[in-house]
Short mmCIF file of C-alpha atoms and ligand atoms in Angstrom, two decimals:
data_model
loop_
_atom_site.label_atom_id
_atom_site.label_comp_id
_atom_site.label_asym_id
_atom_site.label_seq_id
_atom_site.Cartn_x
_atom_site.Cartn_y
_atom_site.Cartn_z
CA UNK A 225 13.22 -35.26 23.86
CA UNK A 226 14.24 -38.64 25.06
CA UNK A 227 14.82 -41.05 21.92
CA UNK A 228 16.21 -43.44 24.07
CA UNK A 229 13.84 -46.97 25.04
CA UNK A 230 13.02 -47.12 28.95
CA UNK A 231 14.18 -50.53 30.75
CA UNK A 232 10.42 -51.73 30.36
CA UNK A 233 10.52 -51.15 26.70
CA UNK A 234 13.80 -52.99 25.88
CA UNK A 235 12.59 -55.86 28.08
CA UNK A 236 9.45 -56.63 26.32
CA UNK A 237 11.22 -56.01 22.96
CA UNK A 238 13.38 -58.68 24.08
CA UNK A 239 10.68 -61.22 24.79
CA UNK A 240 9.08 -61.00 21.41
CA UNK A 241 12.09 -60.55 19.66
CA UNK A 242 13.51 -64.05 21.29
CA UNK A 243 9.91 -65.28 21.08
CA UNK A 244 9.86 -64.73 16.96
CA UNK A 245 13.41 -66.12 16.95
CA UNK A 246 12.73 -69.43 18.98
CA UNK A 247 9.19 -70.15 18.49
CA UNK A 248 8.15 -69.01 14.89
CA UNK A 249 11.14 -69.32 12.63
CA UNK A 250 12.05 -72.77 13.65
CA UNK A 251 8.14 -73.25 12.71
CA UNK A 252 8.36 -71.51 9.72
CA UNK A 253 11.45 -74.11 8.75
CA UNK A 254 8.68 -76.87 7.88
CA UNK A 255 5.84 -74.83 6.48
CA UNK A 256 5.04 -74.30 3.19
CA UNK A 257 6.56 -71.10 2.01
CA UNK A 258 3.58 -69.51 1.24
CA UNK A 259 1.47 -70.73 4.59
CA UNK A 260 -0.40 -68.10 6.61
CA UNK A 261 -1.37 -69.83 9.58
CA UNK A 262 -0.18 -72.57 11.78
CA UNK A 263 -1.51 -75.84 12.72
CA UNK A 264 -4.13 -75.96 15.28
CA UNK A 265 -2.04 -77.39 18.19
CA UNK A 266 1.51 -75.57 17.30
CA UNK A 267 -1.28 -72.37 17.44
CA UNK A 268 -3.13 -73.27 20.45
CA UNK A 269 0.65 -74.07 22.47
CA UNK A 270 1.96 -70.41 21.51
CA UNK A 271 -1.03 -68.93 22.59
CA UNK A 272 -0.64 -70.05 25.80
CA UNK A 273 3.25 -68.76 25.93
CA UNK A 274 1.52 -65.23 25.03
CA UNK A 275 -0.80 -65.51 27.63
CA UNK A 276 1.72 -66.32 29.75
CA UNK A 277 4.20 -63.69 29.07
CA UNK A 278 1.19 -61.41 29.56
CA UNK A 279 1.54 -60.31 25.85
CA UNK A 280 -1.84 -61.65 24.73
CA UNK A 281 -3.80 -59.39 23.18
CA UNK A 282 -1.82 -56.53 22.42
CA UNK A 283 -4.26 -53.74 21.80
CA UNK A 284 -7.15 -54.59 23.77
CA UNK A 285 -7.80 -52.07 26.19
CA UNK A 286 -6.82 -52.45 29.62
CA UNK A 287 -10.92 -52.25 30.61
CA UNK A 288 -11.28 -55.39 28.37
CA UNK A 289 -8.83 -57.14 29.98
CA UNK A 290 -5.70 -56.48 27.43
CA UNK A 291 -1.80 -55.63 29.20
CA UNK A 292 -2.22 -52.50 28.91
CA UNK A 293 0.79 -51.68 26.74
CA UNK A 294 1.11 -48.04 25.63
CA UNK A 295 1.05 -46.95 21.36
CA UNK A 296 4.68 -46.83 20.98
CA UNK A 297 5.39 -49.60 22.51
CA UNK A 298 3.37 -51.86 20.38
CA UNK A 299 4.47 -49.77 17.54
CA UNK A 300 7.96 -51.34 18.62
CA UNK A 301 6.42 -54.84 19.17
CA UNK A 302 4.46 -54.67 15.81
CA UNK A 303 8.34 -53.93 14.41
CA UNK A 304 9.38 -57.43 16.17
CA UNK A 305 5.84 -59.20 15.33
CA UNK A 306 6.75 -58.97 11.51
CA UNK A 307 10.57 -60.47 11.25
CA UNK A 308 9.93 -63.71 9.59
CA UNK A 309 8.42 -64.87 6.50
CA UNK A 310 4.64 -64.42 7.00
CA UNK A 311 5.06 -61.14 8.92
CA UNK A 312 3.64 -58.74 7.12
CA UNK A 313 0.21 -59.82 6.88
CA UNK A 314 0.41 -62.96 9.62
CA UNK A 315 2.42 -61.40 11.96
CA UNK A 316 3.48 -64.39 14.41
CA UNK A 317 0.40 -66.41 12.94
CA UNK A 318 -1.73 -64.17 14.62
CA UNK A 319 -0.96 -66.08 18.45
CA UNK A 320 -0.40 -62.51 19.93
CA UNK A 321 -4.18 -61.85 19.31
CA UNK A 322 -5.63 -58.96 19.14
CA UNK A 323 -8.90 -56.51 19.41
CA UNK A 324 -9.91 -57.31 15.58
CA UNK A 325 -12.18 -54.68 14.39
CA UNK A 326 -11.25 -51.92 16.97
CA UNK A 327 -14.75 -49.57 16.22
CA UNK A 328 -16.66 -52.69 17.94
CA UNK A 329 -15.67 -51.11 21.10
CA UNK A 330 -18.06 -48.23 20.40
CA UNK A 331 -20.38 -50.43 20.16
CA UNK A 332 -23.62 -50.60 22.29
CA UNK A 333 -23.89 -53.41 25.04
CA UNK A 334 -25.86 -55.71 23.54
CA UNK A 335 -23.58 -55.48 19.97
CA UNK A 336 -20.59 -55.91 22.26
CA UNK A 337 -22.29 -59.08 23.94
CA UNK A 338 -22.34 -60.44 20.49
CA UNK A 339 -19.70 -59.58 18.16
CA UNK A 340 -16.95 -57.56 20.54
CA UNK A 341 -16.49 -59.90 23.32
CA UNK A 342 -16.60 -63.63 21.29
CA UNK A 343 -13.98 -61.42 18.85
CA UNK A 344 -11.74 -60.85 21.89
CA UNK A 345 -12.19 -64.35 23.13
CA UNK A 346 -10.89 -65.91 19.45
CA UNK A 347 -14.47 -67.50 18.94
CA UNK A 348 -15.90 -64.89 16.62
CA UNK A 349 -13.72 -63.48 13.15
CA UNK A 350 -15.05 -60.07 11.25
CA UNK A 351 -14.43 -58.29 8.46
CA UNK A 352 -14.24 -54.71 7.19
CA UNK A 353 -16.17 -53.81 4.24
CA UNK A 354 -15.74 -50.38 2.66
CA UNK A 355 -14.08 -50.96 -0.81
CA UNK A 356 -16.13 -51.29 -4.07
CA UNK A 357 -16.01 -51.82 -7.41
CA UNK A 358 -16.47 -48.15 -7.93
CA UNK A 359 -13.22 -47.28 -5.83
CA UNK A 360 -11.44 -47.66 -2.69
CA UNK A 361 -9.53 -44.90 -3.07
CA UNK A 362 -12.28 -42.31 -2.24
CA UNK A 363 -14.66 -44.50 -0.77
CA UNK A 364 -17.00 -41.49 0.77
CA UNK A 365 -18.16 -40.66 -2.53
CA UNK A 366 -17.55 -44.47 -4.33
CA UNK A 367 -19.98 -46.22 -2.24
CA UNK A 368 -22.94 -46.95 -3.91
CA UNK A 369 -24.14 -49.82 -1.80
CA UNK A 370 -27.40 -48.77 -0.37
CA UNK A 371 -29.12 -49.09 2.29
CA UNK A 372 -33.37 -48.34 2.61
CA UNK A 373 -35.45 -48.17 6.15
CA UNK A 374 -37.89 -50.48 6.57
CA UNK A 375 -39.38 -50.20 9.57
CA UNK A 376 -37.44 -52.18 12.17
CA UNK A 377 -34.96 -52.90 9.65
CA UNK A 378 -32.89 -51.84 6.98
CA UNK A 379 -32.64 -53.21 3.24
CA UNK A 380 -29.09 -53.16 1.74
CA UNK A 381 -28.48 -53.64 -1.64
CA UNK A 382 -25.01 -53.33 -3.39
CA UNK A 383 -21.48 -54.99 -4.01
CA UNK A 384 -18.19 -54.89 -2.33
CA UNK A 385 -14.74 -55.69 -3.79
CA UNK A 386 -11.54 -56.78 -2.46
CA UNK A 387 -12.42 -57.30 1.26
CA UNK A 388 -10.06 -59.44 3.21
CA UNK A 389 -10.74 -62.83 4.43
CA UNK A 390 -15.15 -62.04 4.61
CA UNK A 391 -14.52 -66.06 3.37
CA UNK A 392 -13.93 -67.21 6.82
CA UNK A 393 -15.96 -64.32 8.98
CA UNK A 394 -18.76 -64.89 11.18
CA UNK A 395 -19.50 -61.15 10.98
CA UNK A 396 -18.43 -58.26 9.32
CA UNK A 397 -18.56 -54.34 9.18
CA UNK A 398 -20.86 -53.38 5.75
CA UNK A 399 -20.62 -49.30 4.56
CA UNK A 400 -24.15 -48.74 3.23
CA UNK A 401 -25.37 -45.60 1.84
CA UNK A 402 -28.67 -44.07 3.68
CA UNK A 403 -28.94 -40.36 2.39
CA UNK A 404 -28.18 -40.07 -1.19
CA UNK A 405 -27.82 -36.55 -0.92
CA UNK A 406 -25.61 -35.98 1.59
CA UNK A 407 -22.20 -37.65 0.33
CA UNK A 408 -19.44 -38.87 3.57
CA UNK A 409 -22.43 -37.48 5.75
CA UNK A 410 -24.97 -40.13 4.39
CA UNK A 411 -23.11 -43.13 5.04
CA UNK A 412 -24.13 -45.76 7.48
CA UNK A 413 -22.07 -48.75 9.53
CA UNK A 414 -23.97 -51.63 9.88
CA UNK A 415 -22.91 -55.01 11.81
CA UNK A 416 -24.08 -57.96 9.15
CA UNK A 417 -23.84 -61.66 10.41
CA UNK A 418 -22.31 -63.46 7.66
CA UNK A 419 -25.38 -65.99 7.95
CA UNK A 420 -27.93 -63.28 7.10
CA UNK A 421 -30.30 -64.26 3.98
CA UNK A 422 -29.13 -62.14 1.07
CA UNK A 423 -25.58 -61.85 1.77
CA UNK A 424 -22.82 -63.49 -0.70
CA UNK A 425 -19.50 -63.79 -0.54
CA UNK A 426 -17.13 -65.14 -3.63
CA UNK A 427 -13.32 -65.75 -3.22
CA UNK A 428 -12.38 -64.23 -6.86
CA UNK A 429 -8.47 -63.79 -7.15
CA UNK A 430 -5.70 -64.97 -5.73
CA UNK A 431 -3.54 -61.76 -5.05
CA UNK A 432 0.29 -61.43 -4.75
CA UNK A 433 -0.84 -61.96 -1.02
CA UNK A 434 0.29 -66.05 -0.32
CA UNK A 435 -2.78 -67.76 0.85
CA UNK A 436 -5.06 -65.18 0.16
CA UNK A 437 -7.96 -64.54 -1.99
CA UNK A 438 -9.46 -61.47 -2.45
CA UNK A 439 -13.28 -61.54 -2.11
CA UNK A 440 -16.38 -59.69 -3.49
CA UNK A 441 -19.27 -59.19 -1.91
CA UNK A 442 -22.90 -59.00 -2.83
CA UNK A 443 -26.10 -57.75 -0.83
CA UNK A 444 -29.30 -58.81 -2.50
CA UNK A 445 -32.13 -57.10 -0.08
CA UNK A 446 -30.22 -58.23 2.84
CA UNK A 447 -32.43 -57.43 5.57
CA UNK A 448 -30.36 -56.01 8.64
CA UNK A 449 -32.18 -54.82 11.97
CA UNK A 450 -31.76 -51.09 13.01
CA UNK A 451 -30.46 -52.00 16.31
CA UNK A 452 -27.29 -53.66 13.92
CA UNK A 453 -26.08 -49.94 13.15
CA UNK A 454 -22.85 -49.37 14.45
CA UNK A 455 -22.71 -45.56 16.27
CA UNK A 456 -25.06 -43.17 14.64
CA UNK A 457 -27.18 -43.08 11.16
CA UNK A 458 -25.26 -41.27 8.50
CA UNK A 459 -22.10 -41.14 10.47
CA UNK A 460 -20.76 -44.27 9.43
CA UNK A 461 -17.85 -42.39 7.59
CA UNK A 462 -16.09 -40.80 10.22
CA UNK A 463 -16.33 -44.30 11.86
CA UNK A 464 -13.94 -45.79 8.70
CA UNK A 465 -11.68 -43.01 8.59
CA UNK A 466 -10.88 -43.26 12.26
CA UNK A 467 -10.18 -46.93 11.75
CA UNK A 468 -8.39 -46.11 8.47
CA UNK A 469 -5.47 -43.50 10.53
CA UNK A 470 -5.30 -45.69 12.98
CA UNK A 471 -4.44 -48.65 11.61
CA UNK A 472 -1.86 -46.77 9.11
CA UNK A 473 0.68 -46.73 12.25
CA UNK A 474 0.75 -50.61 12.62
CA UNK A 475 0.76 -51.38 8.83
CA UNK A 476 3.51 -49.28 8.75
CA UNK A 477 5.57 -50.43 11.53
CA UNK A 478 5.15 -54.23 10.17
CA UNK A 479 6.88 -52.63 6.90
CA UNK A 480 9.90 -51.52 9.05
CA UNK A 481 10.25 -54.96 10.37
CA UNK A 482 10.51 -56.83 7.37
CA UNK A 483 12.90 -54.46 6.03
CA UNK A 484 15.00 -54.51 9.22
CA UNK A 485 15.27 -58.71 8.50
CA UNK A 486 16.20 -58.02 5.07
CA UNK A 487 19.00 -56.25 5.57
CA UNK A 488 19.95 -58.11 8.74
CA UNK A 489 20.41 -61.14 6.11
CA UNK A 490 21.85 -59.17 3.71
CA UNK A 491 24.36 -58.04 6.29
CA UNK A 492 25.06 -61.06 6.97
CA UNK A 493 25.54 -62.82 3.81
CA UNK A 494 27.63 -60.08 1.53
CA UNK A 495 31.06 -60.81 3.78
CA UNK A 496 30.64 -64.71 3.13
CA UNK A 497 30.01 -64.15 -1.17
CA UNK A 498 32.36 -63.99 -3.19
CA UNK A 499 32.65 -62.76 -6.74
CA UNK A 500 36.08 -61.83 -8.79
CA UNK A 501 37.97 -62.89 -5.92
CA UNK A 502 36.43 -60.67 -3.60
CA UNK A 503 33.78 -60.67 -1.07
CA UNK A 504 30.49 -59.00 -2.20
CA UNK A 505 31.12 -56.48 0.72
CA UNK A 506 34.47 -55.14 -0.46
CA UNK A 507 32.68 -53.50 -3.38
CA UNK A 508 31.12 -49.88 -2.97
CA UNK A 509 28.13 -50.61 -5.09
CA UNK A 510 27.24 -53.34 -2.25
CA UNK A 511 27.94 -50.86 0.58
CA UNK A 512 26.04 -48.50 -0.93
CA UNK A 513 22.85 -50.19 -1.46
CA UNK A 514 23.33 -51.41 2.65
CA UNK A 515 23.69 -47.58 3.47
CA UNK A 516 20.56 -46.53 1.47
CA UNK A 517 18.65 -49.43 3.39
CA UNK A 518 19.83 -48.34 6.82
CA UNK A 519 18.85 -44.85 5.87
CA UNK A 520 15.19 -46.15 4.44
CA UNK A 521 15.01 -47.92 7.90
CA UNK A 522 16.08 -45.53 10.74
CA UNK A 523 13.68 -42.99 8.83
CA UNK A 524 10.78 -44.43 8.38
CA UNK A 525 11.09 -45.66 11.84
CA UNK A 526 11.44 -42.05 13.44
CA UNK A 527 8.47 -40.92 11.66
CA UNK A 528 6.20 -44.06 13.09
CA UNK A 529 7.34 -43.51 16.42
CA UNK A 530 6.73 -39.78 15.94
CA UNK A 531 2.97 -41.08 14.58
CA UNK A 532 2.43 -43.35 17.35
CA UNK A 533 3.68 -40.70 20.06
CA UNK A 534 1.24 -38.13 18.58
CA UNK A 535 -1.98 -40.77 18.57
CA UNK A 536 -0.86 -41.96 22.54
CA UNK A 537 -0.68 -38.45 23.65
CA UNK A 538 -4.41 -37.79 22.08
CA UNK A 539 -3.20 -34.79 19.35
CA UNK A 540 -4.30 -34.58 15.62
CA UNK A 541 -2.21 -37.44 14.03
CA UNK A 542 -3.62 -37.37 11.03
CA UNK A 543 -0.71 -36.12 8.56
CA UNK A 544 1.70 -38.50 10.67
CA UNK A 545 0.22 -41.43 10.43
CA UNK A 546 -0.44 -40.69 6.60
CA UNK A 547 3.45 -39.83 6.29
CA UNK A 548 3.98 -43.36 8.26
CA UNK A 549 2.14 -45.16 6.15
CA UNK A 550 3.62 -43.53 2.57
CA UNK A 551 7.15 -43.48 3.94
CA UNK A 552 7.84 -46.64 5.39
CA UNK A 553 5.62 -48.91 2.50
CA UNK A 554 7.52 -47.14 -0.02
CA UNK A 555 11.24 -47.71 2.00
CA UNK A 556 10.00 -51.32 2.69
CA UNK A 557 9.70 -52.08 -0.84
CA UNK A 558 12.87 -50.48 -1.68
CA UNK A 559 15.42 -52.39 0.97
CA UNK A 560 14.14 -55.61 -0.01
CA UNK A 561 13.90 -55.02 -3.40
CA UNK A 562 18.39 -54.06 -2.63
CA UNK A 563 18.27 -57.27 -0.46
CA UNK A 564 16.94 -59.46 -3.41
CA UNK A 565 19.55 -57.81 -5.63
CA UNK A 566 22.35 -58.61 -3.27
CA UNK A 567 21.17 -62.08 -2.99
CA UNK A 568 21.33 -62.64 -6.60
CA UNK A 569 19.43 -65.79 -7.80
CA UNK A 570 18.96 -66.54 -4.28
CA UNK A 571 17.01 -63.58 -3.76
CA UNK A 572 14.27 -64.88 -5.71
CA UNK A 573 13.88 -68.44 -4.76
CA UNK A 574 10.91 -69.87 -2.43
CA UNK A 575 14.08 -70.84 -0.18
CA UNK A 576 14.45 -67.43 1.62
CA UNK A 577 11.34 -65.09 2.38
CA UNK A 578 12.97 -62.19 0.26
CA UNK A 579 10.41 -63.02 -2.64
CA UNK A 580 7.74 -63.10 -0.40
CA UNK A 581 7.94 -59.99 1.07
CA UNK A 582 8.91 -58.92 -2.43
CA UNK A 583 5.01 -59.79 -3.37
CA UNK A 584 3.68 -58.96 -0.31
CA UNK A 585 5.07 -55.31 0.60
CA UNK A 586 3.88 -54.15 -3.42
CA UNK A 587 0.69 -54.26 -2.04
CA UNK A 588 1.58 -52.02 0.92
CA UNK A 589 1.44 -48.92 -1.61
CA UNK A 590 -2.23 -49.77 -2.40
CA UNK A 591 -3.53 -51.45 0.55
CA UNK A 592 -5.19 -48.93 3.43
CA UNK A 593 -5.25 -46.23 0.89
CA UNK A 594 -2.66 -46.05 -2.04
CA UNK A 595 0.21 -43.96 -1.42
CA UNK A 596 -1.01 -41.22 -4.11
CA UNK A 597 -3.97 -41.13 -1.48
CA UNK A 598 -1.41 -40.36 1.65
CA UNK A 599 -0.26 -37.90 -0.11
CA UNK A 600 -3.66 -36.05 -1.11
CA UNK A 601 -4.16 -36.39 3.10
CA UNK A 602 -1.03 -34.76 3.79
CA UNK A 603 -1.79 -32.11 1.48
CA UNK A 604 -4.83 -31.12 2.58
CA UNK A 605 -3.34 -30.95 6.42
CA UNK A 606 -0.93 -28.97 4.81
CA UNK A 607 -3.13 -26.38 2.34
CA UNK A 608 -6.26 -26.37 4.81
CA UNK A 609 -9.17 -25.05 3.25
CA UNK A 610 -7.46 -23.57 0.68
CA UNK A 611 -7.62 -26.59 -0.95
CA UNK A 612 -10.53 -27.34 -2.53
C1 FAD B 762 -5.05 -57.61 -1.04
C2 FAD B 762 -6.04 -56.52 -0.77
C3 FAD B 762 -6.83 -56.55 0.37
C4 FAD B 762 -7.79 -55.56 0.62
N1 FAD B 762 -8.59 -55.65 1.73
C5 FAD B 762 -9.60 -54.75 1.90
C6 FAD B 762 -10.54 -54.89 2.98
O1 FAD B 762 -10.45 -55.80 3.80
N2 FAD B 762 -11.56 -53.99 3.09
C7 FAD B 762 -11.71 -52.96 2.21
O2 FAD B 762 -12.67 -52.19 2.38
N3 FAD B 762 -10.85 -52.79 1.16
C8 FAD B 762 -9.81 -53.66 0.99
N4 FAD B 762 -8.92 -53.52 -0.07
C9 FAD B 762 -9.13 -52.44 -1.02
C10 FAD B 762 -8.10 -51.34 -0.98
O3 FAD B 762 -8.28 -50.54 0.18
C11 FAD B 762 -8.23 -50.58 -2.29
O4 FAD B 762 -7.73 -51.43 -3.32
C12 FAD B 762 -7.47 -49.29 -2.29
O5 FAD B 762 -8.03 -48.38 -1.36
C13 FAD B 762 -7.49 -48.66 -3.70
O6 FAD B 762 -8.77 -48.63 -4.22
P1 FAD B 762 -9.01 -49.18 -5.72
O7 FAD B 762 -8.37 -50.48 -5.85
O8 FAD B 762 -10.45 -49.09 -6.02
O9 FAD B 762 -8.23 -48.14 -6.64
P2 FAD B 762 -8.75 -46.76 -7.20
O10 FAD B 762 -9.50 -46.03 -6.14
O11 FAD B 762 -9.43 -47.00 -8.49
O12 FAD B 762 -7.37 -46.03 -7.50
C14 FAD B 762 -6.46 -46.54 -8.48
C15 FAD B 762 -5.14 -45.85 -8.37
O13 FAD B 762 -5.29 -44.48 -8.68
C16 FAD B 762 -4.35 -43.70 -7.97
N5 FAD B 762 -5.07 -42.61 -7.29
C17 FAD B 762 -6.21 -42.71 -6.54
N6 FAD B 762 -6.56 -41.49 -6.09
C18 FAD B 762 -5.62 -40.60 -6.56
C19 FAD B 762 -5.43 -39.19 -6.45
N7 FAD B 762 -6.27 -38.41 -5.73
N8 FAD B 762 -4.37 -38.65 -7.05
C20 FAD B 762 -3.50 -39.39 -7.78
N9 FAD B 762 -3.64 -40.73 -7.94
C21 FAD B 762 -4.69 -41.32 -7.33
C22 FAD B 762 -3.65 -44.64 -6.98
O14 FAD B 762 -2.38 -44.98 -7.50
C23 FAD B 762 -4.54 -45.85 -6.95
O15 FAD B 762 -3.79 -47.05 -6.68
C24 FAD B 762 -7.92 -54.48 -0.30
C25 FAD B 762 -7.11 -54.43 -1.44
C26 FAD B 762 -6.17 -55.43 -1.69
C27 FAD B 762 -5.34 -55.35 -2.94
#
């Protein structure tokens, strides 16, 4: 076992890592604290620098035109992507780009013409739409949106709850139920433009997410053509859960980047305070809480990797990428919550991004499945079908 990077790795590492330090935070100097995107020609100027560095588009697949970059590698970029104030959930501003909603490329030719390929080309945004009032948690038995035949089309009826930035999509993924009787087996992906007659979409709170509401959705006999399902009738599920694991390894790795900053500040910053004469890093309950951090870090980092090796290599990842997920939202939350503490009244104010991420990472242990949730997954890998 080789835990060393290659030369290729450490190079591109470099480049975003350099790229985040010279081209976003000097950015990030003159936006507002809680921004989440840039202005248009600051965005369109970076893009180009991606493009350039042939880092646009980081998981597109080579066949669609993306660099080609292997899972662990991006799971090391995704670590860079997210050192700066908006980096957990606007990693860079988003000028790295990216495949958006990744289950488009299973799409058929014709769905591709119209939702993958404008996606890829920045024209087209979607959004993914599982959650609902009834629960996110377990949404194979909480969806209760339905969905009827009719010949050539489909009826949907229903309400969805908390799904991210359907606001400002041209498009999105909607989870309908088809067979009433058949539970995660009767569950149907369908592609709805956001344009359709029937659909609504309301912006209802603002979350501890800056710049974000949460939305709700309603269908009210939104009429949806057959040829709009996404892979098969009643296999919808499988088509969310797949989605679901692999996005865990990404959310995670953001996590571990954030928390890496935090205590790169903090590290920083306790030599130069000083309290009763002494600086804040002479004292052992300081050290400490900079130990515990590095610890949080270097393992929740090993067990990403470990995730993203597994997915790359094409074995069950399942359990990994749940253990990603739960361990490195959880250790996220706790370094900067240490960092804020070190940073005293500091730690809170709009001035550094410590009270952002605060805000932000809580909702890491809900988002994608609450960590209670990653648990129940790793259990059942665990207990098998003796767990019923
Ligand atoms: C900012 C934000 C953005 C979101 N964006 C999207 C989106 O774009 N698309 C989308 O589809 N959804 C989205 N969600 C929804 C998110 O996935 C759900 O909130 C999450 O899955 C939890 O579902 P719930 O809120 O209904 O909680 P519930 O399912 O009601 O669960 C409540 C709590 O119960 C506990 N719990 C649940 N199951 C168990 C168990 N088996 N054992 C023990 N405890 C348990 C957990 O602590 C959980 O937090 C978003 C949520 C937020 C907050």
């Amino acid at each position: 076992m080789d835990l060393s990077l290659t030369q290729e790795q450490e190079m591109i590492i470099g480049l975003v890592r350099r790229f985040v330090r010279e081209e976003i935070l000097p950015l990030e100097l003159k936006l507002d604290p809680d921004a989440d995107a840039l202005d248009a020609v600051d965005r369109d100027r970076l893009i180009s620098k991606t493009k350039e560095l042939g880092l646009y588009g980081l998981d597109i697949p080579p066949e669609y035109g993306g660099p080609d970059i292997d899972l662990v590698t991006r799971t090391l970029i995704a670590v860079e992507m997210a050192q700066h104030r908006a980096g957990l959930y606007a990693p860079c501003y988003g000028v790295f780009g990216g495949a958006g909603l990744a289950q488009l490329f299973e799409a058929t030719e014709e769905q591709k013409d119209k939702y993958l390929y404008p996606t890829l080309r920045g024209e087209k945004r979607g959004f993914f739409g599982l959650s609902e009032p009834s629960g996110g948690s377990d949404p194979a038995r909480a969806i209760q949106t339905k969905a009827v035949r009719d010949g050539d089309n489909w009826i949907i009826n229903g309400t969805k709850l908390w799904i991210s930035g359907a606001d400002r999509a041209d498009f999105g993924l909607v989870f309908a139920r088809t067979d009433s009787s058949k539970g995660r087996n009767g569950v149907t992906c369908f592609i709805v433009d956001t344009d359709t007659q029937g659909f609504h979409v309301r912006r209802i709170v603002h979350t501890l997410r800056s710049a974000h509401y949460a939305t709700e959705l309603q269908f009210e006999n939104m009429v949806v053509p057959a040829a709009n399902i996404l892979g098969e009738l009643n296999k919808g599920f499988a088509i969310a859960n797949d989605r679901l694991t692999r996005q865990r390894i990404p959310y995670a790795a953001g996590c571990i980047g954030v928390a890496m900053k935090a205590q790169e500040m903090a590290l920083e910053y306790v030599p130069q305070r000083e309290t009763f004469g002494a600086p804040l890093s002479s004292r052992q309950a300081i050290q400490w809480m900079l130990v515990d951090n590095d610890i949080d870090i270097k393992q929740s980092l090993w067990i990403v990797l470990e995730a993203a090796e597994k997915a790359q290599r094409g074995v069950p990842f399942r359990k990994e990428a749940a253990m990603a997920k739960l361990v490195a939202t959880e250790a996220g939350g706790r370094v900067v919550d240490r960092c804020m503490q070190m940073f005293g009244g500091l730690g809170v104010a709009k001035d550094l991004p410590l009270e952002r991420w605060f805000r932000e990472m809580r909702i890491r242990r809900i988002g994608e499945g609450p960590s209670e949730v990653q648990r129940h997954v790793i259990a059942r890998e665990l207990l098998g079908s003796s767990l019923r």
